[in-house]
């Protein structure tokens, strides 16, 4: 499989272009702010956490944040590293802020990621996390497009499945606005600091 890391620079540009906004770094924030902020309030995917099959809306609870990631459970490096970095960042927050952050993991490889596997994956990092999975390729594509996420799942000439995907974490508020995006590789300390800033803004 081609290393996902080699594709991240190109996917960064695609992600920004897909939402029609310009990306910038605001003073004090390590993540990327897109102007205008994409709104995903009306976007849903099926939540399959522990056998559920309800539509999950990409909106945080009032006063909280929802951090969303598009990946796949058999990813050898980028996905588990990203989820572990996010977990480490949340652990640095005080209890009230940490409790106000939800995490959702949407699989881009539903043919191999079962409901149970997707649930087990997110729960390995966040026991209360939301597992999102759809077998409808159009539904998945619409959701990913709304975020500016890109991915491909193809079988190569040797019969192996190759998965390529962008590796952004998306912080969403209770109105469904994407406030901030973190590309792969940002240190947990910086993510934690950004979360504190966002939570302070949400409380004012």
C-alpha atoms as a printed R data frame, in Angstrom:
    type eleno elety resid chain resno       x      y      z
1   ATOM     1    CA   UNK     A     1   0.000  0.000  0.000
2   ATOM     2    CA   UNK     A     2   1.293  3.444 -0.812
3   ATOM     3    CA   UNK     A     3   2.095  5.315  2.414
4   ATOM     4    CA   UNK     A     4  -0.753  7.600  3.374
5   ATOM     5    CA   UNK     A     5   1.704 10.190  4.676
6   ATOM     6    CA   UNK     A     6   2.992 10.821  1.169
7   ATOM     7    CA   UNK     A     7  -0.496 11.931  0.135
8   ATOM     8    CA   UNK     A     8  -1.247 14.310  2.981
9   ATOM     9    CA   UNK     A     9   0.066 17.457  1.329
10  ATOM    10    CA   UNK     A    10  -2.108 16.933 -1.739
11  ATOM    11    CA   UNK     A    11  -5.109 16.002  0.361
12  ATOM    12    CA   UNK     A    12  -4.704 19.198  2.398
13  ATOM    13    CA   UNK     A    13  -5.228 21.262 -0.730
14  ATOM    14    CA   UNK     A    14  -8.127 19.097 -1.848
15  ATOM    15    CA   UNK     A    15  -9.781 19.377  1.535
16  ATOM    16    CA   UNK     A    16  -9.746 23.148  1.524
17  ATOM    17    CA   UNK     A    17 -10.829 23.385 -2.108
18  ATOM    18    CA   UNK     A    18 -13.693 20.957 -1.591
19  ATOM    19    CA   UNK     A    19 -15.378 23.294  0.880
20  ATOM    20    CA   UNK     A    20 -14.790 26.406 -1.176
21  ATOM    21    CA   UNK     A    21 -13.070 28.223  1.673
22  ATOM    22    CA   UNK     A    22  -9.659 29.634  2.353
23  ATOM    23    CA   UNK     A    23  -7.506 28.113  5.072
24  ATOM    24    CA   UNK     A    24  -5.574 30.173  7.560
25  ATOM    25    CA   UNK     A    25  -3.970 29.841 10.965
26  ATOM    26    CA   UNK     A    26  -5.260 32.287 13.535
27  ATOM    27    CA   UNK     A    27  -2.959 33.649 16.214
28  ATOM    28    CA   UNK     A    28  -3.010 31.336 19.209
29  ATOM    29    CA   UNK     A    29  -4.417 28.376 17.301
30  ATOM    30    CA   UNK     A    30  -2.355 25.525 15.898
31  ATOM    31    CA   UNK     A    31  -5.178 24.154 13.761
32  ATOM    32    CA   UNK     A    32  -6.582 25.452 10.500
33  ATOM    33    CA   UNK     A    33  -9.540 27.843 10.306
34  ATOM    34    CA   UNK     A    34 -11.524 27.902  7.078
35  ATOM    35    CA   UNK     A    35 -13.339 31.072  6.021
36  ATOM    36    CA   UNK     A    36 -16.245 30.906  5.744
37  ATOM    37    CA   UNK     A    37 -16.599 28.073  8.245
38  ATOM    38    CA   UNK     A    38 -18.158 25.000  6.609
39  ATOM    39    CA   UNK     A    39 -21.504 24.033  8.133
40  ATOM    40    CA   UNK     A    40 -22.314 20.322  8.429
41  ATOM    41    CA   UNK     A    41 -25.375 20.591 10.691
42  ATOM    42    CA   UNK     A    42 -27.627 18.871  8.142
43  ATOM    43    CA   UNK     A    43 -25.161 16.069  7.367
44  ATOM    44    CA   UNK     A    44 -25.819 12.662  8.903
45  ATOM    45    CA   UNK     A    45 -24.393  9.149  8.868
46  ATOM    46    CA   UNK     A    46 -25.750  6.013 10.518
47  ATOM    47    CA   UNK     A    47 -24.413  5.466 14.013
48  ATOM    48    CA   UNK     A    48 -23.679  1.774 14.521
49  ATOM    49    CA   UNK     A    49 -22.250  2.010 18.039
50  ATOM    50    CA   UNK     A    50 -23.036 -1.223 19.876
51  ATOM    51    CA   UNK     A    51 -25.657 -2.249 17.317
52  ATOM    52    CA   UNK     A    52 -27.430  1.107 17.051
53  ATOM    53    CA   UNK     A    53 -28.755  2.175 13.659
54  ATOM    54    CA   UNK     A    54 -29.791  5.770 14.256
55  ATOM    55    CA   UNK     A    55 -28.890  8.745 12.101
56  ATOM    56    CA   UNK     A    56 -26.070 10.723 13.677
57  ATOM    57    CA   UNK     A    57 -26.048 14.474 13.058
58  ATOM    58    CA   UNK     A    58 -22.718 16.281 12.976
59  ATOM    59    CA   UNK     A    59 -23.516 18.773 15.709
60  ATOM    60    CA   UNK     A    60 -22.052 18.996 19.194
61  ATOM    61    CA   UNK     A    61 -24.131 18.994 22.327
62  ATOM    62    CA   UNK     A    62 -25.020 22.524 23.514
63  ATOM    63    CA   UNK     A    63 -21.889 24.240 24.767
64  ATOM    64    CA   UNK     A    64 -19.673 21.347 23.719
65  ATOM    65    CA   UNK     A    65 -17.542 20.236 20.803
66  ATOM    66    CA   UNK     A    66 -17.718 17.255 18.484
67  ATOM    67    CA   UNK     A    67 -14.406 16.068 17.021
68  ATOM    68    CA   UNK     A    68 -14.854 13.936 13.903
69  ATOM    69    CA   UNK     A    69 -12.418 11.801 11.923
70  ATOM    70    CA   UNK     A    70 -12.756  9.843  8.664
71  ATOM    71    CA   UNK     A    71 -10.520  6.757  8.600
72  ATOM    72    CA   UNK     A    72 -10.521  2.970  8.713
73  ATOM    73    CA   UNK     A    73  -9.851  0.396 11.386
74  ATOM    74    CA   UNK     A    74  -7.015 -1.503  9.668
75  ATOM    75    CA   UNK     A    75  -4.998  1.652  9.000
76  ATOM    76    CA   UNK     A    76  -1.445  0.755 10.054
77  ATOM    77    CA   UNK     A    77  -0.171  4.138 11.156
78  ATOM    78    CA   UNK     A    78  -1.944  7.441 10.567
79  ATOM    79    CA   UNK     A    79  -5.384  6.590 12.001
80  ATOM    80    CA   UNK     A    80  -4.236  5.042 15.288
81  ATOM    81    CA   UNK     A    81  -1.616  7.757 15.739
82  ATOM    82    CA   UNK     A    82  -4.198 10.481 15.157
83  ATOM    83    CA   UNK     A    83  -6.727  8.936 17.527
84  ATOM    84    CA   UNK     A    84  -4.079  8.398 20.202
85  ATOM    85    CA   UNK     A    85  -2.915 12.012 19.834
86  ATOM    86    CA   UNK     A    86  -6.492 13.232 20.249
87  ATOM    87    CA   UNK     A    87  -6.972 11.025 23.303
88  ATOM    88    CA   UNK     A    88  -3.773 12.386 24.829
89  ATOM    89    CA   UNK     A    89  -4.929 15.927 24.127
90  ATOM    90    CA   UNK     A    90  -8.323 15.421 25.764
91  ATOM    91    CA   UNK     A    91  -6.651 13.892 28.814
92  ATOM    92    CA   UNK     A    92  -4.800 17.170 29.325
93  ATOM    93    CA   UNK     A    93  -8.037 19.120 29.745
94  ATOM    94    CA   UNK     A    94  -9.803 19.764 33.001
95  ATOM    95    CA   UNK     A    95 -12.701 17.440 33.742
96  ATOM    96    CA   UNK     A    96 -15.480 19.811 32.670
97  ATOM    97    CA   UNK     A    97 -13.910 20.559 29.286
98  ATOM    98    CA   UNK     A    98 -13.056 16.907 28.660
99  ATOM    99    CA   UNK     A    99 -16.622 15.850 29.447
100 ATOM   100    CA   UNK     A   100 -17.952 18.390 26.947
101 ATOM   101    CA   UNK     A   101 -16.045 16.863 24.015
102 ATOM   102    CA   UNK     A   102 -17.571 14.061 21.941
103 ATOM   103    CA   UNK     A   103 -15.639 12.079 19.337
104 ATOM   104    CA   UNK     A   104 -17.015 10.414 16.202
105 ATOM   105    CA   UNK     A   105 -15.141  8.008 13.906
106 ATOM   106    CA   UNK     A   106 -16.551  7.465 10.394
107 ATOM   107    CA   UNK     A   107 -15.132  4.545  8.454
108 ATOM   108    CA   UNK     A   108 -14.252  5.043  4.789
109 ATOM   109    CA   UNK     A   109 -13.829  1.262  4.356
110 ATOM   110    CA   UNK     A   110 -17.269 -0.137  5.279
111 ATOM   111    CA   UNK     A   111 -16.835 -3.320  3.225
112 ATOM   112    CA   UNK     A   112 -14.194 -4.498  5.675
113 ATOM   113    CA   UNK     A   113 -15.090 -2.462  8.763
114 ATOM   114    CA   UNK     A   114 -18.151 -4.089 10.263
115 ATOM   115    CA   UNK     A   115 -20.418 -2.330 12.749
116 ATOM   116    CA   UNK     A   116 -18.746 -4.228 15.576
117 ATOM   117    CA   UNK     A   117 -15.224 -3.531 14.333
118 ATOM   118    CA   UNK     A   118 -15.909  0.187 13.945
119 ATOM   119    CA   UNK     A   119 -17.413  0.349 17.422
120 ATOM   120    CA   UNK     A   120 -14.504 -1.555 18.968
121 ATOM   121    CA   UNK     A   121 -12.026  0.732 17.241
122 ATOM   122    CA   UNK     A   122 -13.387  4.033 18.483
123 ATOM   123    CA   UNK     A   123 -14.042  2.597 21.936
124 ATOM   124    CA   UNK     A   124 -10.407  1.543 22.222
125 ATOM   125    CA   UNK     A   125  -9.584  5.254 22.267
126 ATOM   126    CA   UNK     A   126 -12.814  6.831 23.540
127 ATOM   127    CA   UNK     A   127 -15.195  4.518 25.429
128 ATOM   128    CA   UNK     A   128 -18.113  6.870 24.756
129 ATOM   129    CA   UNK     A   129 -17.160  7.577 21.136
130 ATOM   130    CA   UNK     A   130 -19.562  7.312 18.212
131 ATOM   131    CA   UNK     A   131 -19.001  4.696 15.486
132 ATOM   132    CA   UNK     A   132 -20.337  5.806 12.096
133 ATOM   133    CA   UNK     A   133 -20.717  3.478  9.118
134 ATOM   134    CA   UNK     A   134 -22.787  3.313  5.949
135 ATOM   135    CA   UNK     A   135 -22.809  0.767  3.146
136 ATOM   136    CA   UNK     A   136 -24.222  3.397  0.779
137 ATOM   137    CA   UNK     A   137 -21.229  4.840 -1.113
138 ATOM   138    CA   UNK     A   138 -23.189  7.930 -2.137
139 ATOM   139    CA   UNK     A   139 -24.156  8.685  1.454
140 ATOM   140    CA   UNK     A   140 -20.554  8.352  2.594
141 ATOM   141    CA   UNK     A   141 -19.317 10.522 -0.265
142 ATOM   142    CA   UNK     A   142 -21.846 13.271  0.536
143 ATOM   143    CA   UNK     A   143 -20.795 13.328  4.182
144 ATOM   144    CA   UNK     A   144 -17.089 13.359  3.370
145 ATOM   145    CA   UNK     A   145 -17.557 16.083  0.751
146 ATOM   146    CA   UNK     A   146 -19.289 18.307  3.292
147 ATOM   147    CA   UNK     A   147 -16.149 18.167  5.437
148 ATOM   148    CA   UNK     A   148 -13.711 18.341  2.547
149 ATOM   149    CA   UNK     A   149 -12.469 14.842  3.388
150 ATOM   150    CA   UNK     A   150 -11.176 12.704  0.524
151 ATOM   151    CA   UNK     A   151 -10.574  8.969  0.312
152 ATOM   152    CA   UNK     A   152 -10.298  6.028 -2.060
153 ATOM   153    CA   UNK     A   153 -10.568  2.274 -1.549
154 ATOM   154    CA   UNK     A   154  -9.275  0.173 -4.440
155 ATOM   155    CA   UNK     A   155  -8.002 -3.317 -5.127
156 ATOM   156    CA   UNK     A   156  -4.527 -3.351 -6.660
157 ATOM   157    CA   UNK     A   157  -3.179 -5.742 -9.308
158 ATOM   158    CA   UNK     A   158  -2.032 -8.169 -6.611
159 ATOM   159    CA   UNK     A   159  -5.500 -8.355 -5.100
160 ATOM   160    CA   UNK     A   160  -4.733 -6.245 -2.025
161 ATOM   161    CA   UNK     A   161  -6.996 -3.448 -0.873
162 ATOM   162    CA   UNK     A   162  -5.377 -0.028 -0.912
163 ATOM   163    CA   UNK     A   163  -6.965  2.740  1.142
164 ATOM   164    CA   UNK     A   164  -5.924  6.361  0.844
165 ATOM   165    CA   UNK     A   165  -7.548  9.149  2.834
166 ATOM   166    CA   UNK     A   166  -7.074 12.610  4.202
167 ATOM   167    CA   UNK     A   167  -6.187 12.655  7.870
168 ATOM   168    CA   UNK     A   168  -7.881 15.661  9.423
169 ATOM   169    CA   UNK     A   169  -9.600 15.980 12.760
170 ATOM   170    CA   UNK     A   170 -12.579 18.349 12.602
171 ATOM   171    CA   UNK     A   171 -13.845 20.314 15.617
172 ATOM   172    CA   UNK     A   172 -17.574 21.080 15.282
173 ATOM   173    CA   UNK     A   173 -19.730 23.291 17.487
174 ATOM   174    CA   UNK     A   174 -23.370 22.909 18.517
175 ATOM   175    CA   UNK     A   175 -24.525 24.753 15.398
176 ATOM   176    CA   UNK     A   176 -22.734 22.303 13.141
177 ATOM   177    CA   UNK     A   177 -19.942 24.700 12.142
178 ATOM   178    CA   UNK     A   178 -16.450 23.321 11.613
179 ATOM   179    CA   UNK     A   179 -14.487 25.669 13.824
180 ATOM   180    CA   UNK     A   180 -11.059 24.140 13.320
181 ATOM   181    CA   UNK     A   181  -9.281 21.336 11.460
182 ATOM   182    CA   UNK     A   182  -6.078 19.650 12.562
183 ATOM   183    CA   UNK     A   183  -3.923 17.902  9.955
184 ATOM   184    CA   UNK     A   184  -1.975 14.796 10.829
185 ATOM   185    CA   UNK     A   185   1.131 15.380 12.888
186 ATOM   186    CA   UNK     A   186   0.116 18.219 15.210
187 ATOM   187    CA   UNK     A   187   1.323 17.517 18.738
188 ATOM   188    CA   UNK     A   188  -1.261 16.593 21.390
189 ATOM   189    CA   UNK     A   189  -0.210 19.595 23.496
190 ATOM   190    CA   UNK     A   190  -1.167 21.942 20.664
191 ATOM   191    CA   UNK     A   191  -4.490 20.176 20.080
192 ATOM   192    CA   UNK     A   192  -5.217 20.450 23.806
193 ATOM   193    CA   UNK     A   193  -4.460 24.166 23.785
194 ATOM   194    CA   UNK     A   194  -6.745 24.685 20.787
195 ATOM   195    CA   UNK     A   195  -9.525 22.754 22.525
196 ATOM   196    CA   UNK     A   196  -9.199 24.967 25.602
197 ATOM   197    CA   UNK     A   197  -9.478 28.090 23.444
198 ATOM   198    CA   UNK     A   198 -12.507 26.735 21.590
199 ATOM   199    CA   UNK     A   199 -14.216 25.649 24.793
200 ATOM   200    CA   UNK     A   200 -13.645 29.089 26.314
201 ATOM   201    CA   UNK     A   201 -15.196 30.678 23.235
202 ATOM   202    CA   UNK     A   202 -18.161 28.294 23.421
203 ATOM   203    CA   UNK     A   203 -18.795 29.272 27.032
204 ATOM   204    CA   UNK     A   204 -18.947 33.028 26.315
